[in-house]
Amino acid sequence: MPMIKAIFFAGLLAMLTACNTVAGFGEDITASADWAKRKISG
């Protein structure tokens, strides 16, 4: 479980540093939520 958390936070950090605008931040959050839903459901 700690490994999953580490990977998640590393990905989150990468996304946060990659987006420059508020709109980009919203899109990144939406994409990460969709990814998490896919991983949890199947």
mmCIF file with all atom_site columns, C-alpha atoms in Angstrom, residues 5-42:
data_model
loop_
_atom_site.group_PDB
_atom_site.id
_atom_site.type_symbol
_atom_site.label_atom_id
_atom_site.label_alt_id
_atom_site.label_comp_id
_atom_site.label_asym_id
_atom_site.label_entity_id
_atom_site.label_seq_id
_atom_site.pdbx_PDB_ins_code
_atom_site.Cartn_x
_atom_site.Cartn_y
_atom_site.Cartn_z
_atom_site.occupancy
_atom_site.B_iso_or_equiv
_atom_site.pdbx_formal_charge
_atom_site.auth_seq_id
_atom_site.auth_comp_id
_atom_site.auth_asym_id
_atom_site.auth_atom_id
_atom_site.pdbx_PDB_model_num
ATOM 1  C CA . LYS A 1 5  ? 0.577   6.009  -2.327  1.00 0.00 ? 5  LYS A CA 1
ATOM 2  C CA . ALA A 1 6  ? 4.093   6.951  -3.402  1.00 0.00 ? 6  ALA A CA 1
ATOM 3  C CA . ILE A 1 7  ? 3.261   6.381  -7.061  1.00 0.00 ? 7  ILE A CA 1
ATOM 4  C CA . PHE A 1 8  ? 0.019   8.335  -6.731  1.00 0.00 ? 8  PHE A CA 1
ATOM 5  C CA . PHE A 1 9  ? 1.701   11.334 -5.125  1.00 0.00 ? 9  PHE A CA 1
ATOM 6  C CA . ALA A 1 10 ? 4.569   11.271 -7.611  1.00 0.00 ? 10 ALA A CA 1
ATOM 7  C CA . GLY A 1 11 ? 2.041   11.346 -10.446 1.00 0.00 ? 11 GLY A CA 1
ATOM 8  C CA . LEU A 1 12 ? 0.071   14.093 -8.759  1.00 0.00 ? 12 LEU A CA 1
ATOM 9  C CA . LEU A 1 13 ? 3.207   16.161 -8.310  1.00 0.00 ? 13 LEU A CA 1
ATOM 10 C CA . ALA A 1 14 ? 4.136   15.665 -11.965 1.00 0.00 ? 14 ALA A CA 1
ATOM 11 C CA . MET A 1 15 ? 0.680   16.779 -13.067 1.00 0.00 ? 15 MET A CA 1
ATOM 12 C CA . LEU A 1 16 ? 0.736   19.829 -10.814 1.00 0.00 ? 16 LEU A CA 1
ATOM 13 C CA . THR A 1 17 ? 4.088   20.955 -12.151 1.00 0.00 ? 17 THR A CA 1
ATOM 14 C CA . ALA A 1 18 ? 2.985   20.322 -15.748 1.00 0.00 ? 18 ALA A CA 1
ATOM 15 C CA . CYS A 1 19 ? -0.125  22.513 -15.754 1.00 0.00 ? 19 CYS A CA 1
ATOM 16 C CA . ASN A 1 20 ? 0.236   26.273 -16.012 1.00 0.00 ? 20 ASN A CA 1
ATOM 17 C CA . THR A 1 21 ? -3.338  27.492 -15.786 1.00 0.00 ? 21 THR A CA 1
ATOM 18 C CA . VAL A 1 22 ? -6.387  27.004 -13.601 1.00 0.00 ? 22 VAL A CA 1
ATOM 19 C CA . ALA A 1 23 ? -8.153  25.350 -16.535 1.00 0.00 ? 23 ALA A CA 1
ATOM 20 C CA . GLY A 1 24 ? -5.235  22.983 -17.005 1.00 0.00 ? 24 GLY A CA 1
ATOM 21 C CA . PHE A 1 25 ? -5.304  22.165 -13.297 1.00 0.00 ? 25 PHE A CA 1
ATOM 22 C CA . GLY A 1 26 ? -9.005  21.297 -13.532 1.00 0.00 ? 26 GLY A CA 1
ATOM 23 C CA . GLU A 1 27 ? -8.384  19.053 -16.518 1.00 0.00 ? 27 GLU A CA 1
ATOM 24 C CA . ASP A 1 28 ? -5.535  17.293 -14.707 1.00 0.00 ? 28 ASP A CA 1
ATOM 25 C CA . ILE A 1 29 ? -7.700  16.675 -11.640 1.00 0.00 ? 29 ILE A CA 1
ATOM 26 C CA . THR A 1 30 ? -10.502 15.319 -13.823 1.00 0.00 ? 30 THR A CA 1
ATOM 27 C CA . ALA A 1 31 ? -8.107  13.035 -15.675 1.00 0.00 ? 31 ALA A CA 1
ATOM 28 C CA . SER A 1 32 ? -6.598  11.703 -12.444 1.00 0.00 ? 32 SER A CA 1
ATOM 29 C CA . ALA A 1 33 ? -10.064 11.083 -10.981 1.00 0.00 ? 33 ALA A CA 1
ATOM 30 C CA . ASP A 1 34 ? -11.085 9.177  -14.109 1.00 0.00 ? 34 ASP A CA 1
ATOM 31 C CA . TRP A 1 35 ? -7.872  7.139  -13.947 1.00 0.00 ? 35 TRP A CA 1
ATOM 32 C CA . ALA A 1 36 ? -8.499  6.301  -10.301 1.00 0.00 ? 36 ALA A CA 1
ATOM 33 C CA . LYS A 1 37 ? -12.075 5.223  -11.050 1.00 0.00 ? 37 LYS A CA 1
ATOM 34 C CA . ARG A 1 38 ? -10.850 2.912  -13.814 1.00 0.00 ? 38 ARG A CA 1
ATOM 35 C CA . LYS A 1 39 ? -8.211  1.366  -11.542 1.00 0.00 ? 39 LYS A CA 1
ATOM 36 C CA . ILE A 1 40 ? -10.646 0.841  -8.672  1.00 0.00 ? 40 ILE A CA 1
ATOM 37 C CA . SER A 1 41 ? -13.435 -0.629 -10.777 1.00 0.00 ? 41 SER A CA 1
ATOM 38 C CA . GLY A 1 42 ? -11.409 -2.988 -12.828 1.00 0.00 ? 42 GLY A CA 1
#
